[in-house]
């Protein structure tokens, strides 16, 4: 690649609509993939970028860490233009809806934890809601549970929250004009970008599942054939939808043409969402759940996510053990962490759901130190407890989401996790509107009384009901130390999210890892039911497994767990450290 081309690219970093021109030029020259190019430019432009290393990227002014490089670069440019952390997070999230359709979205929902420099942190809840025609038994057909209806159908689509949620956060804490934040996403959709090897593989894998949906095949394939690496990927209809959102704000999505297109797709295919459901959608501000953990302050997502509550419960239990002395990865550490996970996930199943529909949820008790003490007393160091779908008592004897983290020059921080639920959500593109719909209704419990040993939960608090939000595990989290920002973290991964976030925090606080080491370290997961530890292959040694087996634990090996995008702030040096997760290709940290 010639210096000239690098310079050309450098000069267009602020004008994303022009990037594809340069990218196409590179493609014809067959020199570099766009991703590599953007990263190279970012090195020049920013002086801070992470390549494979166990040392985190460092920067002084601001930092964005997200799942895809073009969208990360969009966020960085917003910070450089004087945007706040919320501005950068919003612009990155909107760009991810174009460049990372596996999980980036307009048609899904999610959460933000925002920490201002002065004042209290706030949680934004833009979780999807159940349409008005929903009911607790809506996933049963003639009394029999239908998994496809629950997860892979127009019925599985919840009323999207992302556009309303991003707009609300921006209204409260944005500095740059809304249109400035939407513009890069419009440019990327209208002019396209080059398909990377990983994106090509991902699109090829999902194509068979999109076959029933003509608009999806049209948008995500090249005339029915998978896109190849290096092809230019243009999304005209998505660009037009984004333009409506740029000029009208949420009204460009929840009313008018976009809403009509969503309703038409639903009506034609037995779906439930109406224009009235869309018009009634509201995002919420709420107060984060908090706890202290060994002198650090943990700030995380309250219900309707289960994430923050379960995270706080687990940390409160673990505070009573000398994890540092047990050592990272030791059988004793894995054991006590597993037992904490088991108990928090049992309580999750028993108690948690949409707080507006479950006014009696005992959140303050669940997150209290005294309750953690009670639970700790039921943990035996020498023996695993057992989980049963029939009991929540502990005898005393005995596919796709994405996370991004942003910190700005004033040390305001955003921890944002949002999702379509599975990879590419429902796989259903709204014809004429160019975006994918979620299949988040799958996060409601399948049917009353359906709790089983495989981990299906049938408890009341999270059964579907009109207007209700489905229980989530997303755990966007911010950690403070001595009143200063310390860490921003979060991950995708369904129920594993909570345990992934837990381990990232414990790895830094208890095991003294730097933020990149904490993200890289092997992970494990227990969720009450099924009663087994899943662990990243090669993450636990055979002797550790034997020791854990002798306590009564069972196992399953998995390829990988989660994709954390984290930032740590060192108040003593005023330096930011970014750590993308190399488990997912494309994860990128950019600072300036
Ligand atoms: O809200 C939740 O907890 C899930 N819908 C998240 C799904 C997910 O993380 C899948 N990604 N890997």
XYZ file of C-alpha atoms and ligand atoms in Angstrom:
604
model
C 0.000 0.000 0.000
C 1.464 3.319 -0.992
C 1.909 6.232 1.368
C -0.342 8.157 -0.969
C -3.201 5.787 -0.348
C -2.691 5.884 3.380
C -2.758 9.673 3.218
C -5.896 9.602 1.102
C -7.529 7.399 3.663
C -6.344 9.533 6.495
C -7.922 12.548 4.887
C -11.333 10.929 4.585
C -11.555 9.648 8.150
C -13.939 12.477 9.025
C -16.112 11.903 5.962
C -17.261 8.336 5.950
C -19.347 8.705 2.856
C -16.120 8.790 0.925
C -14.466 5.772 2.475
C -15.888 3.242 0.031
C -14.313 5.112 -2.863
C -10.897 4.578 -1.428
C -11.835 1.074 -0.365
C -12.913 0.084 -3.850
C -9.676 1.439 -5.160
C -7.799 -0.752 -2.761
C -9.863 -3.749 -3.670
C -9.010 -3.386 -7.338
C -5.411 -3.068 -6.365
C -5.822 -6.203 -4.295
C -3.603 -4.816 -1.592
C -5.422 -4.763 1.697
C -8.744 -5.477 3.260
C -10.661 -2.441 4.419
C -10.390 -3.480 8.023
C -6.630 -3.511 7.942
C -6.678 -0.218 6.170
C -8.867 1.500 8.718
C -6.688 0.242 11.498
C -3.569 1.514 9.767
C -5.188 4.871 9.308
C -6.253 4.872 12.892
C -2.668 4.354 13.996
C -1.648 7.381 12.031
C -4.641 9.468 12.963
C -4.898 8.528 16.582
C -1.623 7.124 17.717
C -3.443 4.541 19.788
C -4.676 1.212 18.570
C -4.488 -2.301 19.862
C -2.834 -5.037 17.873
C -2.308 -8.538 19.266
C -0.713 -7.950 22.637
C -1.305 -8.637 26.282
C -0.646 -4.972 26.974
C -3.715 -2.765 26.680
C -3.817 0.138 24.260
C -3.353 3.414 26.127
C -4.578 6.914 25.392
C -4.962 10.212 27.219
C -8.064 11.940 25.899
C -10.734 9.416 24.943
C -11.306 5.808 23.997
C -13.849 3.650 22.171
C -13.781 -0.158 22.313
C -16.322 -2.007 20.167
C -16.903 -5.117 18.078
C -16.126 -3.789 14.592
C -13.390 -1.407 13.393
C -15.344 0.950 11.097
C -17.951 1.636 13.771
C -15.239 2.047 16.414
C -13.558 4.616 14.172
C -16.892 6.459 13.839
C -17.023 6.763 17.633
C -13.438 7.960 17.831
C -14.125 10.689 15.258
C -17.096 11.863 17.298
C -14.895 12.163 20.390
C -12.262 14.060 18.395
C -14.978 16.416 17.173
C -15.766 17.301 20.786
C -18.591 14.844 21.250
C -19.406 13.420 24.681
C -19.110 9.747 25.604
C -22.842 9.430 24.918
C -22.453 11.049 21.485
C -19.678 8.596 20.620
C -21.603 5.599 21.943
C -24.724 6.584 19.988
C -22.792 7.116 16.748
C -20.919 3.817 17.231
C -24.121 1.929 17.947
C -25.832 3.382 14.855
C -22.786 2.529 12.714
C -22.743 -1.020 14.103
C -26.343 -1.360 12.869
C -24.806 -1.030 9.397
C -21.382 -2.675 9.657
C -22.151 -5.379 12.239
C -25.695 -6.573 11.487
C -25.022 -9.773 13.438
C -25.900 -7.767 16.556
C -25.669 -4.049 15.866
C -29.229 -2.935 15.288
C -32.120 -0.578 14.862
C -34.613 -3.416 15.275
C -33.516 -4.656 18.718
C -32.993 -3.244 22.173
C -30.514 -2.835 24.973
C -29.161 -0.923 27.929
C -26.750 1.873 28.790
C -25.050 2.718 32.042
C -23.870 6.334 31.894
C -21.481 7.795 34.440
C -21.227 11.595 34.363
C -18.165 13.367 35.731
C -20.326 14.991 38.382
C -23.556 13.580 39.746
C -25.141 10.171 39.783
C -24.857 7.430 37.212
C -28.019 6.606 35.305
C -29.315 3.489 33.551
C -31.149 3.684 30.220
C -33.485 0.791 29.475
C -34.474 0.419 25.853
C -35.400 -3.241 26.055
C -37.999 -4.512 23.580
C -41.586 -4.953 24.761
C -44.211 -7.614 24.092
C -46.875 -6.451 21.601
C -50.409 -5.811 22.928
C -51.638 -9.136 21.521
C -49.183 -11.183 23.678
C -50.136 -13.633 26.432
C -48.429 -15.997 28.916
C -49.232 -19.029 26.810
C -48.510 -17.496 23.421
C -45.734 -19.978 22.622
C -48.021 -23.002 23.068
C -49.903 -24.536 20.143
C -52.775 -26.761 21.299
C -51.158 -26.821 24.718
C -47.758 -27.943 23.408
C -44.691 -25.696 23.535
C -43.511 -24.667 20.057
C -39.841 -23.636 20.111
C -39.941 -22.178 16.607
C -42.848 -19.916 17.481
C -40.886 -18.767 20.554
C -37.542 -18.176 18.816
C -37.826 -18.258 15.010
C -40.994 -16.584 13.793
C -42.693 -13.234 13.385
C -44.273 -13.927 16.803
C -40.736 -13.943 18.276
C -40.227 -10.256 17.459
C -40.502 -7.743 20.289
C -41.276 -4.041 19.786
C -37.814 -2.540 19.125
C -36.307 -0.065 21.589
C -32.891 0.887 20.211
C -33.731 4.092 18.320
C -35.815 5.502 21.183
C -33.180 4.544 23.761
C -30.219 6.025 21.929
C -32.210 9.204 21.331
C -33.172 9.530 24.993
C -29.553 9.125 26.147
C -28.469 11.683 23.544
C -31.242 14.126 24.608
C -29.911 13.962 28.171
C -26.151 13.903 27.603
C -25.385 14.568 23.941
C -23.362 17.562 22.818
C -23.198 17.259 19.018
C -26.290 17.518 16.777
C -28.289 14.275 16.392
C -27.869 14.389 12.611
C -24.075 14.473 12.997
C -24.268 11.183 14.912
C -26.495 9.435 12.357
C -24.572 10.715 9.317
C -21.653 8.221 9.408
C -24.107 5.285 9.559
C -26.011 6.699 6.583
C -22.761 7.016 4.639
C -21.704 3.455 5.420
C -25.113 2.097 4.383
C -25.536 4.246 1.261
C -22.010 3.881 -0.106
C -21.228 0.490 1.337
C -18.059 -0.969 2.767
C -15.847 -3.885 1.861
C -16.821 -7.293 3.188
C -14.100 -8.750 5.435
C -13.288 -12.476 5.489
C -15.061 -12.908 8.801
C -18.162 -11.020 7.721
C -18.295 -13.063 4.491
C -18.130 -16.282 6.509
C -20.813 -15.054 8.877
C -23.139 -14.047 6.018
C -22.603 -17.386 4.258
C -23.452 -19.247 7.471
C -26.704 -17.355 8.079
C -27.932 -17.323 4.468
C -29.772 -20.695 4.638
C -31.759 -19.411 7.638
C -32.731 -16.285 5.719
C -34.126 -18.201 2.742
C -37.772 -17.936 3.932
C -37.468 -14.138 3.974
C -37.059 -12.610 0.523
C -36.059 -9.148 1.705
C -33.371 -10.671 3.941
C -31.876 -12.686 1.092
C -31.955 -9.608 -1.112
C -30.148 -7.491 1.440
C -27.618 -9.958 2.808
C -26.608 -11.880 -0.313
C -25.399 -11.083 -3.770
C -28.446 -12.185 -5.769
C -28.826 -15.310 -3.629
C -25.103 -16.126 -3.542
C -22.964 -15.399 -0.469
C -20.898 -12.224 -0.611
C -17.169 -12.802 -0.991
C -14.469 -11.060 1.005
C -13.629 -7.822 -0.779
C -17.124 -7.324 -2.246
C -18.743 -3.985 -1.613
C -21.793 -4.274 0.641
C -24.418 -1.556 0.133
C -27.707 -1.220 2.089
C -29.787 1.447 0.308
C -33.056 0.850 2.136
C -31.300 0.931 5.488
C -29.717 4.234 4.461
C -33.185 5.672 3.753
C -34.501 4.490 7.123
C -31.489 6.078 8.829
C -32.165 9.312 6.942
C -35.709 9.361 8.315
C -34.281 8.809 11.799
C -31.692 11.558 11.245
C -34.295 14.163 10.277
C -37.255 13.103 12.433
C -35.594 11.429 15.449
C -37.539 8.480 16.933
C -40.640 9.540 14.945
C -38.718 8.449 11.848
C -38.846 4.921 13.214
C -41.913 4.628 15.459
C -44.385 6.389 13.150
C -44.808 7.185 9.480
C -43.233 5.084 6.758
C -40.956 2.877 8.918
C -43.794 1.973 11.286
C -46.102 1.246 8.342
C -43.502 -1.056 6.801
C -43.017 -2.955 10.081
C -46.774 -3.373 10.549
C -47.249 -4.537 6.951
C -44.554 -7.221 7.382
C -46.223 -8.370 10.602
C -49.747 -8.452 9.175
C -48.649 -10.440 6.131
C -46.894 -13.107 8.223
C -48.919 -13.661 11.381
C -46.775 -11.277 13.470
C -48.261 -9.185 16.271
C -46.593 -5.762 16.194
C -48.915 -2.918 15.165
C -48.319 0.783 14.591
C -50.004 1.331 17.913
C -47.430 -0.935 19.660
C -44.672 1.086 18.010
C -46.278 4.410 18.945
C -46.610 3.257 22.552
C -42.955 2.230 22.941
C -41.085 4.195 25.634
C -37.483 3.861 26.839
C -36.877 4.359 30.572
C -34.309 6.024 32.791
C -33.639 4.195 36.024
C -31.267 3.979 38.946
C -28.443 1.450 38.566
C -27.909 -1.333 41.105
C -24.740 -0.857 43.136
C -22.523 -2.603 45.612
C -19.100 -2.144 47.099
C -16.588 -4.906 46.402
C -13.263 -4.807 48.251
C -13.318 -1.014 48.237
C -14.486 -0.637 44.632
C -17.954 0.615 43.704
C -19.828 -1.531 41.173
C -22.562 0.209 39.116
C -24.665 -2.029 36.892
C -27.961 -2.594 35.135
C -31.115 -2.949 37.269
C -34.146 -5.036 36.199
C -35.395 -5.576 33.516
C -31.948 -6.936 33.136
C -31.094 -9.657 35.585
C -27.431 -8.831 34.931
C -26.662 -6.197 37.530
C -28.654 -7.861 40.303
C -26.997 -11.254 39.756
C -23.545 -9.660 39.392
C -23.954 -7.800 42.681
C -25.216 -10.942 44.418
C -22.210 -12.930 43.233
C -19.672 -10.255 44.163
C -21.241 -9.914 47.624
C -20.918 -13.670 48.151
C -17.350 -13.782 46.811
C -16.196 -10.896 49.012
C -16.210 -13.386 51.871
C -13.509 -15.560 50.265
C -9.797 -14.920 49.753
C -9.868 -15.408 46.010
C -6.383 -13.897 45.621
C -4.995 -16.554 47.999
C -6.931 -19.354 46.306
C -5.352 -18.150 43.036
C -6.659 -17.609 39.521
C -7.981 -20.806 37.946
C -7.504 -22.900 41.098
C -10.114 -25.543 41.867
C -11.126 -23.650 45.013
C -11.666 -20.386 43.133
C -13.688 -22.119 40.418
C -15.690 -23.939 43.092
C -16.734 -20.915 45.146
C -17.409 -18.841 42.050
C -19.561 -21.659 40.630
C -21.542 -21.888 43.859
C -22.084 -18.107 43.801
C -23.241 -18.354 40.182
C -25.582 -21.271 40.968
C -27.325 -19.315 43.725
C -27.610 -16.044 41.807
C -29.070 -17.809 38.762
C -31.585 -19.717 40.902
C -32.765 -16.414 42.374
C -32.854 -14.942 38.885
C -35.261 -17.706 37.824
C -37.322 -17.431 40.968
C -37.765 -13.701 41.322
C -36.791 -11.647 38.297
C -38.913 -10.171 35.532
C -40.179 -6.786 34.382
C -40.442 -4.687 37.586
C -43.525 -2.894 36.239
C -45.313 -6.241 36.169
C -43.700 -7.654 39.322
C -43.905 -4.887 41.927
C -42.947 -7.245 44.762
C -39.516 -8.288 43.419
C -37.159 -8.335 46.438
C -34.295 -6.512 44.732
C -32.999 -4.691 47.797
C -32.801 -7.994 49.666
C -31.122 -9.803 46.759
C -28.369 -7.192 46.530
C -27.848 -6.851 50.305
C -24.678 -7.933 52.096
C -26.750 -9.757 54.728
C -28.463 -11.948 52.130
C -25.054 -12.723 50.596
C -23.932 -13.863 54.036
C -26.939 -16.192 54.283
C -26.160 -17.658 50.877
C -22.449 -17.986 51.661
C -23.349 -20.019 54.721
C -24.958 -22.608 52.437
C -21.768 -23.097 50.388
C -19.508 -25.967 51.396
C -15.866 -25.661 50.414
C -15.540 -29.412 49.894
C -18.713 -30.217 47.994
C -20.803 -28.938 45.122
C -24.451 -28.136 45.850
C -26.980 -29.607 43.460
C -29.566 -27.705 41.446
C -33.158 -28.864 41.118
C -35.955 -27.386 39.036
C -38.297 -28.215 41.922
C -36.538 -26.248 44.628
C -34.811 -22.934 45.189
C -33.635 -23.826 48.680
C -29.991 -24.419 49.635
C -29.546 -26.855 52.523
C -27.350 -25.267 55.174
C -25.778 -28.637 56.087
C -24.362 -29.499 53.631
C -26.504 -16.071 19.631
C -26.136 -12.363 19.514
C -25.413 -9.258 21.283
C -22.642 -6.696 21.259
C -21.043 -4.450 23.826
C -19.198 -1.162 23.551
C -17.389 0.976 26.100
C -16.559 4.682 25.735
C -14.738 7.201 27.923
C -14.401 10.859 26.929
C -11.946 13.600 27.831
C -13.930 14.570 30.945
C -13.990 10.929 32.078
C -17.671 10.555 31.430
C -18.242 6.901 30.630
C -20.765 4.832 28.705
C -21.209 1.087 28.999
C -23.660 -0.004 26.289
C -24.877 -3.511 25.472
C -27.571 -4.023 22.850
C -28.873 -6.974 20.930
C -31.132 -8.607 18.390
C -31.057 -11.699 20.710
C -29.593 -14.339 18.338
C -27.098 -13.694 15.516
C -28.980 -11.558 12.977
C -32.010 -11.746 15.327
C -35.127 -13.202 13.710
C -33.268 -13.134 10.328
C -36.256 -11.069 9.125
C -35.460 -7.838 7.279
C -38.380 -5.395 7.116
C -39.039 -5.110 3.355
C -38.473 -1.542 2.216
C -36.857 -0.521 5.513
C -33.632 -2.522 5.330
C -33.095 -3.516 8.938
C -33.300 -6.792 10.822
C -35.905 -7.478 13.471
C -34.999 -9.040 16.809
C -36.251 -12.383 18.146
C -36.151 -11.142 21.727
C -39.559 -12.634 22.685
C -37.445 -15.794 23.076
C -36.160 -14.287 26.324
C -39.599 -14.604 27.914
C -40.091 -17.897 29.698
C -41.511 -20.483 27.272
C -44.683 -21.320 29.172
C -46.039 -21.493 32.734
C -44.429 -24.176 34.970
C -41.906 -25.246 32.389
C -38.743 -25.191 34.522
C -36.605 -28.231 33.681
C -33.115 -29.656 34.220
C -31.971 -28.387 30.829
C -32.375 -24.806 31.995
C -35.786 -23.865 30.618
C -37.512 -21.639 33.158
C -41.275 -21.508 33.626
C -41.621 -19.200 36.607
C -44.241 -16.438 36.662
C -42.200 -13.215 36.789
C -40.921 -13.595 33.224
C -43.971 -14.910 31.355
C -45.075 -12.816 28.363
C -47.779 -10.186 28.816
C -48.851 -7.132 26.764
C -46.341 -4.296 27.030
C -44.006 -6.300 29.262
C -40.224 -6.378 28.800
C -38.541 -9.789 28.627
C -35.856 -10.605 31.217
C -32.331 -9.955 29.989
C -28.860 -10.958 31.123
C -27.065 -8.011 29.588
C -24.754 -6.485 32.167
C -23.280 -3.155 31.097
C -21.188 -2.193 34.130
C -19.004 0.635 35.391
C -16.607 0.318 38.341
C -15.367 3.248 40.437
C -12.531 3.501 42.930
C -12.311 6.348 45.473
C -15.041 8.175 43.576
C -13.081 8.089 40.298
C -13.843 6.088 37.197
C -11.984 2.753 37.276
C -13.396 0.404 34.656
C -16.079 0.104 31.946
C -17.078 -3.390 30.869
C -19.759 -5.642 29.370
C -20.214 -8.562 26.994
C -22.591 -10.521 24.762
C -23.356 -14.190 25.390
C -26.897 -14.682 26.742
C -26.904 -15.949 30.315
C -23.095 -16.306 30.231
C -22.854 -12.492 30.055
C -23.249 -12.041 33.794
C -20.485 -14.515 34.623
C -18.198 -13.120 31.941
C -18.540 -9.629 33.399
C -18.020 -11.036 36.910
C -14.771 -12.710 35.860
C -13.431 -9.621 34.113
C -13.951 -7.622 37.310
C -12.529 -10.282 39.634
C -9.535 -10.808 37.336
C -8.566 -7.161 37.759
C -9.507 -6.603 41.397
C -8.573 -9.959 42.951
C -5.941 -11.348 40.607
C -4.195 -8.097 39.697
C -4.401 -8.588 35.933
C -4.134 -5.683 33.578
C -7.343 -5.053 31.643
C -6.227 -6.925 28.528
C -5.102 -9.938 30.560
C -8.441 -9.837 32.367
C -10.291 -9.919 29.034
C -8.027 -12.614 27.567
C -8.141 -14.981 30.570
C -10.132 -18.204 30.067
C -13.734 -18.131 31.274
C -16.292 -20.502 32.733
C -20.014 -20.436 33.446
C -22.654 -22.033 35.660
C -26.324 -21.016 35.511
C -28.053 -23.208 38.134
C -29.655 -25.376 35.451
C -28.339 -27.339 33.655
C -26.209 -28.298 36.642
C -22.761 -28.212 35.069
C -19.822 -25.900 34.541
C -19.162 -24.939 30.951
C -15.555 -23.832 30.446
C -13.475 -22.594 27.568
C -11.588 -25.533 26.107
C -8.012 -25.526 27.502
C -9.153 -23.069 30.189
C -9.086 -25.618 33.016
C -6.228 -28.092 33.477
C -6.968 -31.841 33.820
C -5.875 -31.804 37.476
C -8.209 -28.882 38.200
C -11.064 -30.742 36.545
C -10.265 -33.829 38.643
C -10.278 -31.810 41.852
C -13.581 -30.189 40.924
C -15.048 -33.550 39.929
C -14.171 -34.910 43.346
C -16.365 -32.153 44.840
C -19.240 -33.256 42.605
C -19.067 -30.802 39.688
C -19.809 -31.800 36.106
C -18.494 -30.144 32.954
C -18.874 -29.322 29.326
C -16.114 -27.710 27.229
C -17.063 -24.869 24.873
C -15.069 -23.010 22.232
C -15.428 -19.561 23.709
C -17.493 -17.473 26.062
C -18.403 -13.833 25.572
C -16.761 -10.867 23.855
C -15.846 -8.200 26.398
C -14.977 -4.702 25.209
C -13.459 -2.974 28.232
C -11.698 0.209 29.310
C -9.757 0.817 32.511
C -8.931 4.282 33.791
C -5.889 4.924 35.944
C -6.712 8.067 37.923
C -3.127 8.385 39.213
C -1.704 8.777 35.696
C -4.905 10.016 33.990
C -4.438 7.316 31.342
C -7.073 5.158 29.660
C -6.376 1.523 28.827
C -8.529 -0.268 26.241
C -9.001 -4.002 25.871
C -10.936 -5.514 22.966
C -11.790 -9.201 23.071
C -9.790 -11.232 20.583
C -12.326 -14.053 20.797
C -14.322 -12.063 18.205
C -12.648 -10.962 14.997
C -13.064 -7.241 14.480
C -13.018 -6.228 18.144
C -11.163 -2.919 18.190
C -9.901 -0.351 20.684
C -9.191 3.145 19.419
C -8.053 6.095 21.491
C -6.604 9.537 21.024
O -30.912 -10.033 26.637
C -30.317 -11.092 26.731
O -29.853 -11.495 27.771
C -30.096 -11.926 25.483
N -31.107 -11.674 24.515
C -28.736 -11.654 24.950
C -28.414 -12.549 23.773
C -26.978 -12.699 23.528
O -26.161 -12.194 24.257
C -26.576 -13.541 22.399
N -25.208 -13.265 22.069
N -24.227 -13.760 22.033
